[in-house]
């Protein structure tokens, strides 16, 4: 009798367990299907498409207008007698138009771009991804770093890009370039970080102070000023130029950490002041010095060590006033070893204007100490 009761109880529990299992599976299966569909939807696009879709709304097209003064008639096409008869024909205003790219870095309406995109312009028009257009005002430009800041009026829905850290990127990291080349809608190109700390002077720009990010992501004309982003959708650089000669296909971007520093100075002062000494420098190392010293026609013997060799000193410059001479080899600046002109310029850039800046140089095979007070680089403001 007891066994029969146990059997009945066991059967009841079995039925309850079976019903519970069926109900659990019924509730679970749809969720699993929905989760699978969501996963498949997220996997239907590449990571490039995902991050580009996040950043693209902050990428803008920049149209500019500047007025040029030109002769009403080309003077070299006029007969000399006719030119004497007509006299001074005066000039006519001519509109020059150009385009570039920019990236919104703050929801208040700050757009970061290249200085060469917006320098000496009369009008700036910002076009958003949705086609809306607003006028922009140039806050300031810095030709030395080729960076500029444009301000637009704030309006609802303005999206800004997230800034990354250009100090942590490595060669081989993904690099995605966004911009509006040739006035087209926003475009996306993919590559990797090919090199870091590429000296812009080696590319033929002697008036710039930049260590660039090199990438094989295509940067076309019109991409200038657009963002270079990483695989997380963070801005790591501002596209600035593409190599069109030998080695074409190489793109370069300004590190975002430098761009942030320049942005802060442009917001505070409307300009960026760069210290300078006033000396033209060339690289010297042991191999170069030995080859020079073995030349029987050499006028002077060079110290066989690494440093920044002073090729010339600008008259009335801080370098001249501080006693720097042609032929001096700078081996230490501000307490840091100098192995080439680039390392010296880095220390000068961090120096304080008007404050003593210590240099250690080799002159006539003797090490001497100099104190130079850097001045503001002229011709920039």
GROMACS .gro file of C-alpha atoms in nm:
model
  381
    1UNK     CA    1   0.000   0.000   0.000
    2UNK     CA    2   0.285   0.231   0.092
    3UNK     CA    3   0.469   0.146  -0.224
    4UNK     CA    4   0.163   0.229  -0.433
    5UNK     CA    5   0.134   0.569  -0.262
    6UNK     CA    6   0.501   0.640  -0.325
    7UNK     CA    7   0.454   0.546  -0.687
    8UNK     CA    8   0.159   0.787  -0.723
    9UNK     CA    9   0.357   1.069  -0.558
   10UNK     CA   10   0.657   0.999  -0.780
   11UNK     CA   11   0.442   1.011  -1.094
   12UNK     CA   12   0.291   1.346  -0.986
   13UNK     CA   13   0.638   1.497  -0.932
   14UNK     CA   14   0.750   1.360  -1.268
   15UNK     CA   15   0.458   1.529  -1.443
   16UNK     CA   16   0.528   1.855  -1.263
   17UNK     CA   17   0.897   1.837  -1.360
   18UNK     CA   18   0.807   1.757  -1.720
   19UNK     CA   19   0.565   2.050  -1.744
   20UNK     CA   20   0.819   2.282  -1.584
   21UNK     CA   21   1.088   2.171  -1.828
   22UNK     CA   22   0.858   2.228  -2.126
   23UNK     CA   23   0.763   2.573  -1.997
   24UNK     CA   24   1.131   2.662  -1.935
   25UNK     CA   25   1.232   2.555  -2.284
   26UNK     CA   26   0.941   2.749  -2.432
   27UNK     CA   27   1.055   3.065  -2.256
   28UNK     CA   28   1.423   3.012  -2.327
   29UNK     CA   29   1.416   2.928  -2.697
   30UNK     CA   30   1.284   3.266  -2.822
   31UNK     CA   31   1.543   3.454  -2.619
   32UNK     CA   32   1.818   3.238  -2.763
   33UNK     CA   33   1.687   3.299  -3.112
   34UNK     CA   34   1.668   3.675  -3.055
   35UNK     CA   35   2.020   3.676  -2.908
   36UNK     CA   36   2.147   3.483  -3.210
   37UNK     CA   37   1.979   3.728  -3.445
   38UNK     CA   38   2.136   4.023  -3.262
   39UNK     CA   39   2.478   3.857  -3.279
   40UNK     CA   40   2.439   3.784  -3.648
   41UNK     CA   41   2.328   4.144  -3.710
   42UNK     CA   42   2.636   4.281  -3.531
   43UNK     CA   43   2.861   4.044  -3.724
   44UNK     CA   44   2.712   4.141  -4.062
   45UNK     CA   45   2.933   4.454  -4.069
   46UNK     CA   46   3.307   4.491  -4.014
   47UNK     CA   47   3.456   4.677  -3.720
   48UNK     CA   48   3.550   4.952  -3.966
   49UNK     CA   49   3.185   5.008  -4.057
   50UNK     CA   50   3.084   5.007  -3.690
   51UNK     CA   51   3.338   5.267  -3.574
   52UNK     CA   52   3.303   5.479  -3.887
   53UNK     CA   53   2.928   5.504  -3.836
   54UNK     CA   54   2.992   5.639  -3.486
   55UNK     CA   55   3.248   5.900  -3.590
   56UNK     CA   56   3.112   6.007  -3.930
   57UNK     CA   57   2.848   6.246  -3.786
   58UNK     CA   58   3.131   6.453  -3.635
   59UNK     CA   59   3.321   6.480  -3.968
   60UNK     CA   60   3.240   6.794  -4.164
   61UNK     CA   61   3.320   6.945  -4.500
   62UNK     CA   62   3.479   7.289  -4.495
   63UNK     CA   63   3.421   7.521  -4.791
   64UNK     CA   64   3.621   7.843  -4.797
   65UNK     CA   65   3.626   8.165  -4.994
   66UNK     CA   66   3.910   8.414  -5.015
   67UNK     CA   67   3.938   8.728  -5.222
   68UNK     CA   68   4.235   8.774  -5.453
   69UNK     CA   69   4.338   9.097  -5.621
   70UNK     CA   70   4.416   9.044  -5.988
   71UNK     CA   71   4.488   9.269  -6.283
   72UNK     CA   72   4.186   9.354  -6.499
   73UNK     CA   73   4.400   9.267  -6.800
   74UNK     CA   74   4.704   9.046  -6.795
   75UNK     CA   75   4.985   9.301  -6.821
   76UNK     CA   76   5.212   9.075  -7.023
   77UNK     CA   77   4.938   9.042  -7.290
   78UNK     CA   78   4.919   9.418  -7.348
   79UNK     CA   79   5.130   9.599  -7.606
   80UNK     CA   80   5.371   9.835  -7.423
   81UNK     CA   81   5.231  10.138  -7.611
   82UNK     CA   82   4.875  10.040  -7.521
   83UNK     CA   83   4.979   9.996  -7.160
   84UNK     CA   84   5.121  10.350  -7.159
   85UNK     CA   85   4.798  10.480  -7.312
   86UNK     CA   86   4.567  10.308  -7.067
   87UNK     CA   87   4.781  10.377  -6.764
   88UNK     CA   88   4.715  10.193  -6.438
   89UNK     CA   89   4.430   9.954  -6.499
   90UNK     CA   90   4.390   9.876  -6.131
   91UNK     CA   91   4.283   9.542  -5.990
   92UNK     CA   92   3.966   9.344  -5.976
   93UNK     CA   93   3.860   9.122  -5.686
   94UNK     CA   94   3.856   8.753  -5.766
   95UNK     CA   95   3.703   8.481  -5.551
   96UNK     CA   96   3.911   8.175  -5.481
   97UNK     CA   97   3.731   7.873  -5.344
   98UNK     CA   98   3.862   7.562  -5.176
   99UNK     CA   99   3.754   7.264  -4.972
  100UNK     CA  100   3.884   7.055  -4.687
  101UNK     CA  101   3.766   6.846  -4.398
  102UNK     CA  102   3.734   6.894  -4.025
  103UNK     CA  103   3.623   6.712  -3.713
  104UNK     CA  104   3.398   6.839  -3.433
  105UNK     CA  105   3.589   6.797  -3.107
  106UNK     CA  106   3.343   6.966  -2.872
  107UNK     CA  107   2.964   6.984  -2.871
  108UNK     CA  108   2.989   7.361  -2.818
  109UNK     CA  109   3.083   7.388  -3.186
  110UNK     CA  110   3.464   7.360  -3.206
  111UNK     CA  111   3.599   7.216  -3.531
  112UNK     CA  112   3.962   7.110  -3.564
  113UNK     CA  113   4.122   7.123  -3.908
  114UNK     CA  114   4.446   7.212  -4.091
  115UNK     CA  115   4.579   7.567  -4.100
  116UNK     CA  116   4.635   7.550  -4.476
  117UNK     CA  117   4.263   7.478  -4.521
  118UNK     CA  118   4.140   7.802  -4.359
  119UNK     CA  119   4.431   8.046  -4.370
  120UNK     CA  120   4.355   8.400  -4.495
  121UNK     CA  121   3.992   8.322  -4.576
  122UNK     CA  122   3.697   8.561  -4.594
  123UNK     CA  123   3.425   8.305  -4.540
  124UNK     CA  124   3.401   7.953  -4.394
  125UNK     CA  125   3.100   7.728  -4.455
  126UNK     CA  126   3.061   7.406  -4.256
  127UNK     CA  127   2.856   7.124  -4.408
  128UNK     CA  128   2.740   6.839  -4.184
  129UNK     CA  129   2.678   6.479  -4.280
  130UNK     CA  130   2.304   6.541  -4.303
  131UNK     CA  131   2.360   6.825  -4.553
  132UNK     CA  132   2.291   7.116  -4.318
  133UNK     CA  133   2.524   7.414  -4.353
  134UNK     CA  134   2.635   7.684  -4.108
  135UNK     CA  135   2.890   7.963  -4.117
  136UNK     CA  136   3.210   7.923  -3.921
  137UNK     CA  137   3.458   8.166  -3.767
  138UNK     CA  138   3.831   8.097  -3.757
  139UNK     CA  139   3.940   8.113  -3.391
  140UNK     CA  140   4.309   8.086  -3.476
  141UNK     CA  141   4.567   7.913  -3.692
  142UNK     CA  142   4.918   7.787  -3.632
  143UNK     CA  143   5.131   7.747  -3.945
  144UNK     CA  144   5.414   7.578  -3.756
  145UNK     CA  145   5.197   7.277  -3.670
  146UNK     CA  146   4.949   7.326  -3.958
  147UNK     CA  147   4.652   7.325  -3.719
  148UNK     CA  148   4.351   7.554  -3.697
  149UNK     CA  149   4.037   7.590  -3.489
  150UNK     CA  150   3.699   7.696  -3.628
  151UNK     CA  151   3.395   7.792  -3.418
  152UNK     CA  152   3.038   7.731  -3.529
  153UNK     CA  153   2.712   7.814  -3.357
  154UNK     CA  154   2.587   7.542  -3.126
  155UNK     CA  155   2.264   7.376  -3.226
  156UNK     CA  156   2.076   7.064  -3.109
  157UNK     CA  157   2.217   6.729  -3.214
  158UNK     CA  158   2.576   6.839  -3.262
  159UNK     CA  159   2.795   6.530  -3.217
  160UNK     CA  160   3.162   6.547  -3.123
  161UNK     CA  161   3.427   6.282  -3.177
  162UNK     CA  162   3.602   6.110  -2.890
  163UNK     CA  163   3.972   6.196  -2.870
  164UNK     CA  164   4.223   5.918  -2.809
  165UNK     CA  165   4.586   5.912  -2.694
  166UNK     CA  166   4.845   5.928  -2.972
  167UNK     CA  167   5.122   5.835  -2.728
  168UNK     CA  168   4.995   5.477  -2.686
  169UNK     CA  169   4.953   5.383  -3.052
  170UNK     CA  170   5.201   5.142  -3.204
  171UNK     CA  171   5.322   5.059  -3.552
  172UNK     CA  172   5.084   4.804  -3.697
  173UNK     CA  173   4.772   4.937  -3.522
  174UNK     CA  174   4.464   4.988  -3.737
  175UNK     CA  175   4.426   5.337  -3.885
  176UNK     CA  176   4.102   5.461  -4.041
  177UNK     CA  177   4.096   5.791  -4.231
  178UNK     CA  178   3.772   5.987  -4.265
  179UNK     CA  179   3.711   6.297  -4.472
  180UNK     CA  180   3.531   6.457  -4.765
  181UNK     CA  181   3.774   6.440  -5.060
  182UNK     CA  182   3.692   6.635  -5.374
  183UNK     CA  183   3.378   6.771  -5.204
  184UNK     CA  184   3.219   6.425  -5.195
  185UNK     CA  185   3.021   6.283  -4.907
  186UNK     CA  186   3.216   6.142  -4.614
  187UNK     CA  187   3.454   5.865  -4.719
  188UNK     CA  188   3.634   5.597  -4.518
  189UNK     CA  189   3.970   5.433  -4.596
  190UNK     CA  190   4.148   5.163  -4.397
  191UNK     CA  191   4.516   5.099  -4.331
  192UNK     CA  192   4.764   5.061  -4.050
  193UNK     CA  193   5.001   5.288  -3.865
  194UNK     CA  194   5.314   5.248  -4.078
  195UNK     CA  195   5.554   5.460  -3.874
  196UNK     CA  196   5.566   5.702  -3.581
  197UNK     CA  197   5.762   6.023  -3.514
  198UNK     CA  198   5.820   6.090  -3.884
  199UNK     CA  199   6.001   6.425  -3.901
  200UNK     CA  200   5.815   6.659  -4.136
  201UNK     CA  201   6.143   6.834  -4.223
  202UNK     CA  202   6.254   6.516  -4.400
  203UNK     CA  203   5.950   6.559  -4.629
  204UNK     CA  204   6.067   6.903  -4.740
  205UNK     CA  205   5.880   7.128  -4.495
  206UNK     CA  206   6.156   7.321  -4.321
  207UNK     CA  207   5.916   7.576  -4.168
  208UNK     CA  208   5.723   7.317  -3.964
  209UNK     CA  209   5.786   7.150  -3.630
  210UNK     CA  210   5.605   6.818  -3.642
  211UNK     CA  211   5.650   6.451  -3.570
  212UNK     CA  212   5.389   6.285  -3.788
  213UNK     CA  213   5.200   5.958  -3.783
  214UNK     CA  214   5.259   5.776  -4.111
  215UNK     CA  215   4.983   5.551  -4.247
  216UNK     CA  216   4.904   5.363  -4.564
  217UNK     CA  217   4.536   5.451  -4.531
  218UNK     CA  218   4.450   5.654  -4.840
  219UNK     CA  219   4.441   6.029  -4.768
  220UNK     CA  220   4.315   6.209  -5.077
  221UNK     CA  221   4.313   6.583  -5.148
  222UNK     CA  222   4.021   6.719  -4.949
  223UNK     CA  223   4.083   6.474  -4.664
  224UNK     CA  224   4.310   6.735  -4.505
  225UNK     CA  225   4.180   6.823  -4.161
  226UNK     CA  226   3.973   6.508  -4.125
  227UNK     CA  227   4.030   6.260  -3.842
  228UNK     CA  228   4.249   5.952  -3.834
  229UNK     CA  229   4.084   5.710  -3.590
  230UNK     CA  230   4.175   5.380  -3.426
  231UNK     CA  231   3.975   5.057  -3.407
  232UNK     CA  232   3.784   5.194  -3.106
  233UNK     CA  233   3.661   5.497  -3.295
  234UNK     CA  234   3.891   5.740  -3.111
  235UNK     CA  235   4.066   6.022  -3.295
  236UNK     CA  236   4.442   5.963  -3.290
  237UNK     CA  237   4.545   6.218  -3.553
  238UNK     CA  238   4.443   6.494  -3.793
  239UNK     CA  239   4.509   6.410  -4.159
  240UNK     CA  240   4.744   6.665  -4.310
  241UNK     CA  241   4.912   6.552  -4.633
  242UNK     CA  242   4.981   6.269  -4.875
  243UNK     CA  243   5.307   6.198  -5.051
  244UNK     CA  244   5.249   6.247  -5.424
  245UNK     CA  245   5.604   6.202  -5.552
  246UNK     CA  246   5.836   5.907  -5.498
  247UNK     CA  247   5.683   5.687  -5.232
  248UNK     CA  248   5.331   5.795  -5.329
  249UNK     CA  249   5.056   5.630  -5.129
  250UNK     CA  250   5.191   5.737  -4.792
  251UNK     CA  251   4.964   5.950  -4.577
  252UNK     CA  252   5.056   6.156  -4.273
  253UNK     CA  253   4.859   6.280  -3.974
  254UNK     CA  254   4.931   6.519  -3.687
  255UNK     CA  255   4.919   6.338  -3.348
  256UNK     CA  256   4.603   6.426  -3.156
  257UNK     CA  257   4.796   6.497  -2.834
  258UNK     CA  258   4.978   6.780  -3.008
  259UNK     CA  259   4.652   6.896  -3.166
  260UNK     CA  260   4.488   6.911  -2.822
  261UNK     CA  261   4.775   7.120  -2.687
  262UNK     CA  262   4.753   7.361  -2.980
  263UNK     CA  263   4.374   7.379  -2.944
  264UNK     CA  264   4.403   7.489  -2.581
  265UNK     CA  265   4.648   7.766  -2.675
  266UNK     CA  266   4.433   7.886  -2.965
  267UNK     CA  267   4.130   7.903  -2.736
  268UNK     CA  268   4.323   8.093  -2.470
  269UNK     CA  269   4.527   8.330  -2.688
  270UNK     CA  270   4.407   8.300  -3.048
  271UNK     CA  271   4.761   8.200  -3.148
  272UNK     CA  272   5.043   7.962  -3.058
  273UNK     CA  273   5.380   8.112  -2.967
  274UNK     CA  274   5.683   7.898  -3.050
  275UNK     CA  275   6.027   7.966  -2.898
  276UNK     CA  276   6.325   7.988  -3.132
  277UNK     CA  277   6.701   8.038  -3.108
  278UNK     CA  278   6.788   8.148  -3.462
  279UNK     CA  279   7.039   7.889  -3.580
  280UNK     CA  280   7.043   7.662  -3.882
  281UNK     CA  281   7.143   7.310  -3.782
  282UNK     CA  282   7.267   6.997  -3.955
  283UNK     CA  283   7.322   6.644  -3.829
  284UNK     CA  284   7.669   6.538  -3.724
  285UNK     CA  285   7.774   6.193  -3.608
  286UNK     CA  286   8.100   6.001  -3.581
  287UNK     CA  287   8.082   5.854  -3.932
  288UNK     CA  288   8.007   6.188  -4.101
  289UNK     CA  289   8.280   6.363  -3.902
  290UNK     CA  290   8.542   6.098  -3.991
  291UNK     CA  291   8.461   6.117  -4.362
  292UNK     CA  292   8.490   6.496  -4.346
  293UNK     CA  293   8.818   6.492  -4.151
  294UNK     CA  294   8.977   6.247  -4.398
  295UNK     CA  295   8.929   6.498  -4.678
  296UNK     CA  296   9.266   6.667  -4.732
  297UNK     CA  297   9.087   6.981  -4.848
  298UNK     CA  298   8.877   7.015  -4.532
  299UNK     CA  299   8.907   7.365  -4.388
  300UNK     CA  300   8.832   7.260  -4.029
  301UNK     CA  301   8.829   6.938  -3.831
  302UNK     CA  302   8.496   6.832  -3.685
  303UNK     CA  303   8.452   6.661  -3.348
  304UNK     CA  304   8.389   6.293  -3.409
  305UNK     CA  305   8.073   6.264  -3.202
  306UNK     CA  306   7.697   6.305  -3.241
  307UNK     CA  307   7.511   6.631  -3.202
  308UNK     CA  308   7.354   6.927  -3.382
  309UNK     CA  309   7.614   7.119  -3.584
  310UNK     CA  310   7.551   7.493  -3.621
  311UNK     CA  311   7.571   7.572  -3.993
  312UNK     CA  312   7.475   7.937  -3.960
  313UNK     CA  313   7.347   8.189  -3.705
  314UNK     CA  314   7.079   8.447  -3.788
  315UNK     CA  315   7.199   8.803  -3.720
  316UNK     CA  316   7.044   8.973  -3.415
  317UNK     CA  317   6.883   8.647  -3.307
  318UNK     CA  318   6.884   8.500  -2.953
  319UNK     CA  319   7.152   8.254  -3.069
  320UNK     CA  320   7.386   8.534  -3.179
  321UNK     CA  321   7.322   8.735  -2.864
  322UNK     CA  322   7.386   8.425  -2.653
  323UNK     CA  323   7.725   8.361  -2.814
  324UNK     CA  324   7.643   8.065  -3.039
  325UNK     CA  325   7.875   8.046  -3.340
  326UNK     CA  326   7.893   7.872  -3.673
  327UNK     CA  327   8.079   7.542  -3.632
  328UNK     CA  328   7.963   7.486  -3.274
  329UNK     CA  329   7.839   7.134  -3.202
  330UNK     CA  330   7.546   7.132  -2.958
  331UNK     CA  331   7.561   6.817  -2.744
  332UNK     CA  332   7.329   6.910  -2.457
  333UNK     CA  333   7.026   7.137  -2.427
  334UNK     CA  334   6.827   7.210  -2.114
  335UNK     CA  335   6.991   6.920  -1.937
  336UNK     CA  336   6.908   6.666  -2.210
  337UNK     CA  337   7.152   6.500  -2.447
  338UNK     CA  338   7.136   6.621  -2.807
  339UNK     CA  339   7.204   6.357  -3.070
  340UNK     CA  340   7.065   6.542  -3.374
  341UNK     CA  341   6.892   6.869  -3.470
  342UNK     CA  342   6.550   6.716  -3.407
  343UNK     CA  343   6.624   6.643  -3.041
  344UNK     CA  344   6.751   7.001  -2.995
  345UNK     CA  345   6.438   7.151  -3.152
  346UNK     CA  346   6.223   6.940  -2.920
  347UNK     CA  347   6.393   7.095  -2.619
  348UNK     CA  348   6.369   7.445  -2.767
  349UNK     CA  349   5.994   7.395  -2.822
  350UNK     CA  350   5.955   7.321  -2.450
  351UNK     CA  351   6.171   7.615  -2.341
  352UNK     CA  352   6.032   7.933  -2.184
  353UNK     CA  353   6.051   8.254  -2.386
  354UNK     CA  354   6.284   8.507  -2.225
  355UNK     CA  355   6.417   8.258  -1.971
  356UNK     CA  356   6.780   8.132  -1.974
  357UNK     CA  357   6.817   7.814  -2.178
  358UNK     CA  358   7.137   7.620  -2.113
  359UNK     CA  359   7.340   7.478  -2.399
  360UNK     CA  360   7.655   7.270  -2.391
  361UNK     CA  361   7.859   7.295  -2.710
  362UNK     CA  362   8.189   7.168  -2.844
  363UNK     CA  363   8.408   7.447  -2.985
  364UNK     CA  364   8.771   7.395  -3.086
  365UNK     CA  365   8.762   7.053  -2.916
  366UNK     CA  366   8.657   7.212  -2.586
  367UNK     CA  367   8.321   7.182  -2.413
  368UNK     CA  368   8.176   7.517  -2.313
  369UNK     CA  369   7.845   7.626  -2.161
  370UNK     CA  370   7.618   7.894  -2.307
  371UNK     CA  371   7.298   8.056  -2.184
  372UNK     CA  372   7.051   8.172  -2.447
  373UNK     CA  373   6.713   8.336  -2.395
  374UNK     CA  374   6.469   8.205  -2.659
  375UNK     CA  375   6.240   8.457  -2.829
  376UNK     CA  376   5.904   8.414  -2.999
  377UNK     CA  377   5.936   8.278  -3.349
  378UNK     CA  378   5.882   8.580  -3.578
  379UNK     CA  379   5.648   8.596  -3.872
  380UNK     CA  380   5.389   8.359  -3.729
  381UNK     CA  381   5.130   8.576  -3.556
   0.00000   0.00000   0.00000
